[in-house]
Amino acid sequence: MAAGSDGGPAGRGEVGRHSLRNLWRLRRYLRPHAAQFAWLMLAGFAATGAGIAVPLLAQQVVDGPVARRDLAGLFQLAGLALLVGLVEAVLIFIRRWVQSSSSLEMEAAIRDDVYAHLQRLPASFHDRWPSGQLLSRITSDLSVLRRFLSFGLLFLVLNLVTYLVVVVLLIRLHPALGLLVAASAVPLFLIARRFGRHYHAASRRMQDQQGDVATLVEETAQGLRTMKAYGRGPQLTERFVASTRALHDTGVDKGRLLARTSAKLDLVPNLTLGIVLVAGTAAVAGGSLTIGELVAFVSLQLMLIWPVQSLGWIIANGQEAATAADRIQEVLDTSPSIVDAPAAVTLPRSAVRGHLRFEGVTFRYPGSATPVLRGVDLTVEPGETLAVVGATGSGKSTLLSLVSRLHDVDTGRITLDGHDLRDLRLASLRRLVAVAFEDPTLFSMSVWENLTLGRPDAGSDEVRAALALAQAEFADDLPWGLRTRLGEQGLSLSGGQRQRLALARAVLVRPAVLVLDDPLSALDVHTEAAVEAALKQVLRNMTALLVAHRPSTIALADRVALLQHGRITAVGTHPELLATVPAYRALLTAEPATAPPATASAAAPPPAGTPAPRTPVDPAPDGVPLVRS
């Protein structure tokens, strides 16, 4: 049930042929705690042994001191039984104390690995997976696993051993009655097998639905302003209620399934106990069994009630853990597609000039048959600022995302000072390239922590300089200045404030290549002019690639590249393109394009009779068009 390379959730609601395989694969997290687990098992077996000893002592009491009316012997055996009970209680306490700490450590280790793996997966993976599904896997699914590893697995082993040992003792006490008890395991096995198969499917369905509900909650929280602005609260509430109702119904079905199975599992040992009492009484009357042996037999058989009654819970817990392991392995089995090459190198910042070159670059999003970029050739000289201009959906943001390897090219290559970006270590590349997005993300941490995300060692003067450049001194007026903790997504700030902080964060890195995806779109005219004036000074010392829509932003660039339908169709200065390229002029003015771009790299005209192309959009992985700029 593993997902594909960058695929979305796989195997939803499906039951694998080997439902415990993924659970078994998590055994590596048990290995560091093998010694603890061994002690747990020893303590558990010792406690079980102490519990089994009590009925045997009861046999000795009844057939010995009680039959002979030996008061002194009675007190001795009673004291021994009390001591055995005390030892059992102490062992149970030690076992539960140790298993709680070890299970929490295992849960933390799995959670750390899943979170670290999520960081290695490419942006295309996160584009496809609902965030609520990932959240439920790293929280509720891991809690299910912890419960099984700490209690279910241990009790499964202890109960099986207890059952086998008790059955052997029962056969020794009275072979016929012991074999009758042993035979009751057959219907128990059939009931448990049927229950496990059905409960596994129900567990998977419920855990997937929990992920769907988590996704709805997160989307509602993030889109609260939009929801209120459009008055869609009742409709979204209906959608949420429908999802929670489906989750409720699945939970009820699971509960009923467990209740029916528990009743059947209770019925078998109780019927067996009734038969044993009748047959045992007859055996005592016939002299083939003593009263003490009957007491010991019944007491031992009663010890089987808990293992059998708990069987339903253990199977349920095990199946939930198996489906949780399936869902976690779906993430862990997704291989990162953007990784360091075996011979990847690290470039020091001081050795990088910033010569950026696109050579025949083609790119399509996973699952899409239509490429977004088609044979892009483009050169950005060291210290040059190049603006990329194009209509919505022409592939501008996609082109910029390739520079920091948020995505990798399908064909062609991108080089930095002659080095293919894929030959550089990701950590090195992302120290050399800083990005400011049009829709910036700020994290639920302090302003200072957000600003120094790319350079944790930045000094106060450097931070202040970056804030001044981005016209973001408003941060000092926040309640606790730069120590003010921003809310989730930074939504406590305006769009322009978020953009300015994101720009300051990118500049603070002092990159060799600065990538700006229309970072001034949310600024007012006066603030934009002040930021642009400061940016001109900074851009003199680094290579910059920026997406621009406004003429004022384009004026920051030394040259402009026109991107149409995934191809670079013209490159030149802003005045040159205005004068010679009608499509460029039409893009920046209300004038319609009357002729194709007069450049050598222009796309060939379509064959006669071909319908006129619509405004291009980037296809989403699932085939639904998503407009990308």
Tab-separated table of N, CA, C and O in Angstrom, residues 531-583:
chain	number	residue	atom	x	y	z
A	531	VAL	N	11.110	50.645	-1.046
A	531	VAL	CA	11.762	49.332	-1.062
A	531	VAL	C	12.587	49.171	-2.331
A	531	VAL	O	13.725	48.672	-2.309
A	532	GLU	N	12.041	49.600	-3.463
A	532	GLU	CA	12.763	49.469	-4.729
A	532	GLU	C	14.038	50.293	-4.736
A	532	GLU	O	15.075	49.858	-5.243
A	533	ALA	N	13.975	51.473	-4.138
A	533	ALA	CA	15.178	52.307	-4.072
A	533	ALA	C	16.267	51.618	-3.264
A	533	ALA	O	17.457	51.646	-3.633
A	534	ALA	N	15.887	50.987	-2.165
A	534	ALA	CA	16.873	50.271	-1.346
A	534	ALA	C	17.351	49.005	-2.053
A	534	ALA	O	18.535	48.655	-1.981
A	535	LEU	N	16.444	48.328	-2.763
A	535	LEU	CA	16.818	47.099	-3.459
A	535	LEU	C	17.844	47.368	-4.556
A	535	LEU	O	18.720	46.534	-4.823
A	536	LYS	N	17.752	48.516	-5.193
A	536	LYS	CA	18.712	48.831	-6.254
A	536	LYS	C	20.141	48.776	-5.736
A	536	LYS	O	21.053	48.327	-6.431
A	537	GLN	N	20.347	49.252	-4.511
A	537	GLN	CA	21.689	49.233	-3.932
A	537	GLN	C	22.140	47.799	-3.660
A	537	GLN	O	23.296	47.437	-3.904
A	538	VAL	N	21.220	46.967	-3.153
A	538	VAL	CA	21.575	45.600	-2.798
A	538	VAL	C	21.822	44.759	-4.042
A	538	VAL	O	22.754	43.949	-4.097
A	539	LEU	N	21.008	44.941	-5.074
A	539	LEU	CA	21.095	44.103	-6.258
A	539	LEU	C	22.366	44.341	-7.064
A	539	LEU	O	22.704	43.539	-7.941
A	540	ARG	N	23.088	45.415	-6.763
A	540	ARG	CA	24.346	45.657	-7.469
A	540	ARG	C	25.404	44.618	-7.123
A	540	ARG	O	26.335	44.388	-7.894
A	541	ASN	N	25.251	43.971	-5.971
A	541	ASN	CA	26.285	43.073	-5.468
A	541	ASN	C	25.914	41.592	-5.576
A	541	ASN	O	26.604	40.752	-5.008
A	542	MET	N	24.840	41.281	-6.265
A	542	MET	CA	24.444	39.872	-6.377
A	542	MET	C	23.646	39.649	-7.651
A	542	MET	O	23.114	40.598	-8.254
A	543	THR	N	23.599	38.397	-8.060
A	543	THR	CA	22.766	38.001	-9.189
A	543	THR	C	21.329	37.876	-8.695
A	543	THR	O	21.078	37.324	-7.624
A	544	ALA	N	20.394	38.380	-9.478
A	544	ALA	CA	18.993	38.338	-9.057
A	544	ALA	C	18.109	37.926	-10.222
A	544	ALA	O	18.334	38.319	-11.373
A	545	LEU	N	17.128	37.114	-9.889
A	545	LEU	CA	16.122	36.679	-10.852
A	545	LEU	C	14.775	36.974	-10.220
A	545	LEU	O	14.486	36.495	-9.119
A	546	LEU	N	13.969	37.798	-10.876
A	546	LEU	CA	12.704	38.190	-10.245
A	546	LEU	C	11.548	38.130	-11.216
A	546	LEU	O	11.700	38.375	-12.410
A	547	VAL	N	10.403	37.716	-10.671
A	547	VAL	CA	9.150	37.773	-11.408
A	547	VAL	C	8.546	39.138	-11.172
A	547	VAL	O	8.474	39.607	-10.025
A	548	ALA	N	8.131	39.789	-12.237
A	548	ALA	CA	7.612	41.148	-12.100
A	548	ALA	C	6.362	41.315	-12.953
A	548	ALA	O	6.239	40.731	-14.033
A	549	HIS	N	5.440	42.123	-12.423
A	549	HIS	CA	4.234	42.468	-13.174
A	549	HIS	C	4.124	43.968	-13.385
A	549	HIS	O	3.570	44.424	-14.377
A	550	ARG	N	4.651	44.733	-12.435
A	550	ARG	CA	4.545	46.185	-12.515
A	550	ARG	C	5.760	46.768	-13.242
A	550	ARG	O	6.891	46.311	-13.038
A	551	PRO	N	5.554	47.784	-14.041
A	551	PRO	CA	6.684	48.450	-14.704
A	551	PRO	C	7.720	48.973	-13.708
A	551	PRO	O	8.915	48.953	-13.985
A	552	SER	N	7.259	49.423	-12.525
A	552	SER	CA	8.204	49.952	-11.546
A	552	SER	C	9.144	48.859	-11.042
A	552	SER	O	10.319	49.110	-10.769
A	553	THR	N	8.639	47.634	-10.915
A	553	THR	CA	9.492	46.520	-10.486
A	553	THR	C	10.399	46.088	-11.623
A	553	THR	O	11.574	45.762	-11.410
A	554	ILE	N	9.877	46.098	-12.826
A	554	ILE	CA	10.689	45.735	-13.990
A	554	ILE	C	11.858	46.695	-14.136
A	554	ILE	O	12.954	46.315	-14.578
A	555	ALA	N	11.664	47.949	-13.714
A	555	ALA	CA	12.735	48.946	-13.824
A	555	ALA	C	13.952	48.587	-12.977
A	555	ALA	O	15.047	49.116	-13.205
A	556	LEU	N	13.791	47.690	-11.996
A	556	LEU	CA	14.931	47.238	-11.199
A	556	LEU	C	15.877	46.362	-12.002
A	556	LEU	O	17.043	46.198	-11.634
A	557	ALA	N	15.383	45.782	-13.094
A	557	ALA	CA	16.138	44.778	-13.826
A	557	ALA	C	17.034	45.403	-14.887
A	557	ALA	O	16.712	46.430	-15.483
A	558	ASP	N	18.177	44.743	-15.108
A	558	ASP	CA	19.057	45.144	-16.209
A	558	ASP	C	18.497	44.654	-17.539
A	558	ASP	O	18.609	45.333	-18.554
A	559	ARG	N	17.903	43.454	-17.506
A	559	ARG	CA	17.281	42.908	-18.708
A	559	ARG	C	15.962	42.246	-18.326
A	559	ARG	O	15.712	41.944	-17.146
A	560	VAL	N	15.141	41.990	-19.342
A	560	VAL	CA	13.828	41.376	-19.139
A	560	VAL	C	13.697	40.186	-20.083
A	560	VAL	O	14.102	40.269	-21.248
A	561	ALA	N	13.134	39.079	-19.563
A	561	ALA	CA	12.852	37.904	-20.393
A	561	ALA	C	11.341	37.712	-20.446
A	561	ALA	O	10.668	37.730	-19.416
A	562	LEU	N	10.813	37.545	-21.627
A	562	LEU	CA	9.383	37.330	-21.819
A	562	LEU	C	9.133	35.823	-21.926
A	562	LEU	O	9.704	35.133	-22.787
A	563	LEU	N	8.279	35.310	-21.031
A	563	LEU	CA	7.952	33.890	-21.000
A	563	LEU	C	6.531	33.708	-21.510
A	563	LEU	O	5.583	34.270	-20.958
A	564	GLN	N	6.387	32.935	-22.594
A	564	GLN	CA	5.079	32.678	-23.191
A	564	GLN	C	4.896	31.180	-23.403
A	564	GLN	O	5.731	30.533	-24.054
A	565	HIS	N	3.829	30.653	-22.836
A	565	HIS	CA	3.508	29.239	-23.015
A	565	HIS	C	4.699	28.331	-22.693
A	565	HIS	O	4.935	27.327	-23.365
A	566	GLY	N	5.443	28.696	-21.658
A	566	GLY	CA	6.551	27.865	-21.212
A	566	GLY	C	7.838	28.061	-21.985
A	566	GLY	O	8.798	27.313	-21.766
A	567	ARG	N	7.908	29.037	-22.876
A	567	ARG	CA	9.124	29.294	-23.650
A	567	ARG	C	9.567	30.745	-23.475
A	567	ARG	O	8.731	31.639	-23.347
A	568	ILE	N	10.869	30.955	-23.501
A	568	ILE	CA	11.405	32.315	-23.520
A	568	ILE	C	11.360	32.779	-24.975
A	568	ILE	O	12.032	32.222	-25.842
A	569	THR	N	10.536	33.785	-25.206
A	569	THR	CA	10.340	34.224	-26.589
A	569	THR	C	11.058	35.527	-26.903
A	569	THR	O	11.180	35.886	-28.072
A	570	ALA	N	11.531	36.221	-25.877
A	570	ALA	CA	12.254	37.468	-26.128
A	570	ALA	C	13.056	37.835	-24.895
A	570	ALA	O	12.612	37.622	-23.768
A	571	VAL	N	14.253	38.376	-25.101
A	571	VAL	CA	15.108	38.854	-24.019
A	571	VAL	C	15.716	40.172	-24.455
A	571	VAL	O	16.209	40.302	-25.582
A	572	GLY	N	15.677	41.150	-23.585
A	572	GLY	CA	16.265	42.454	-23.892
A	572	GLY	C	15.990	43.426	-22.774
A	572	GLY	O	15.439	43.066	-21.723
A	573	THR	N	16.347	44.685	-22.993
A	573	THR	CA	16.031	45.695	-21.994
A	573	THR	C	14.554	46.057	-22.101
A	573	THR	O	13.903	45.753	-23.111
A	574	HIS	N	14.059	46.683	-21.075
A	574	HIS	CA	12.650	47.065	-21.062
A	574	HIS	C	12.302	47.962	-22.247
A	574	HIS	O	11.312	47.680	-22.958
A	575	PRO	N	13.081	49.024	-22.539
A	575	PRO	CA	12.734	49.863	-23.703
A	575	PRO	C	12.805	49.095	-25.025
A	575	PRO	O	11.969	49.302	-25.905
A	576	GLU	N	13.792	48.201	-25.145
A	576	GLU	CA	13.914	47.436	-26.389
A	576	GLU	C	12.684	46.566	-26.625
A	576	GLU	O	12.137	46.536	-27.749
A	577	LEU	N	12.246	45.888	-25.593
A	577	LEU	CA	11.101	44.995	-25.758
A	577	LEU	C	9.822	45.777	-26.019
A	577	LEU	O	8.969	45.344	-26.801
A	578	LEU	N	9.683	46.917	-25.357
A	578	LEU	CA	8.498	47.747	-25.623
A	578	LEU	C	8.459	48.191	-27.070
A	578	LEU	O	7.386	48.249	-27.693
A	579	ALA	N	9.623	48.465	-27.611
A	579	ALA	CA	9.670	49.004	-28.968
A	579	ALA	C	9.550	47.916	-30.026
A	579	ALA	O	9.021	48.181	-31.124
A	580	THR	N	10.005	46.695	-29.726
A	580	THR	CA	10.115	45.688	-30.794
A	580	THR	C	9.236	44.457	-30.617
A	580	THR	O	9.095	43.672	-31.571
A	581	VAL	N	8.673	44.231	-29.431
A	581	VAL	CA	7.907	43.000	-29.179
A	581	VAL	C	6.462	43.365	-28.838
A	581	VAL	O	6.162	43.789	-27.715
A	582	PRO	N	5.539	43.226	-29.782
A	582	PRO	CA	4.137	43.574	-29.511
A	582	PRO	C	3.543	42.800	-28.337
A	582	PRO	O	2.746	43.354	-27.571
A	583	ALA	N	3.903	41.525	-28.197
A	583	ALA	CA	3.332	40.726	-27.103
A	583	ALA	C	3.750	41.280	-25.748
A	583	ALA	O	2.964	41.276	-24.796
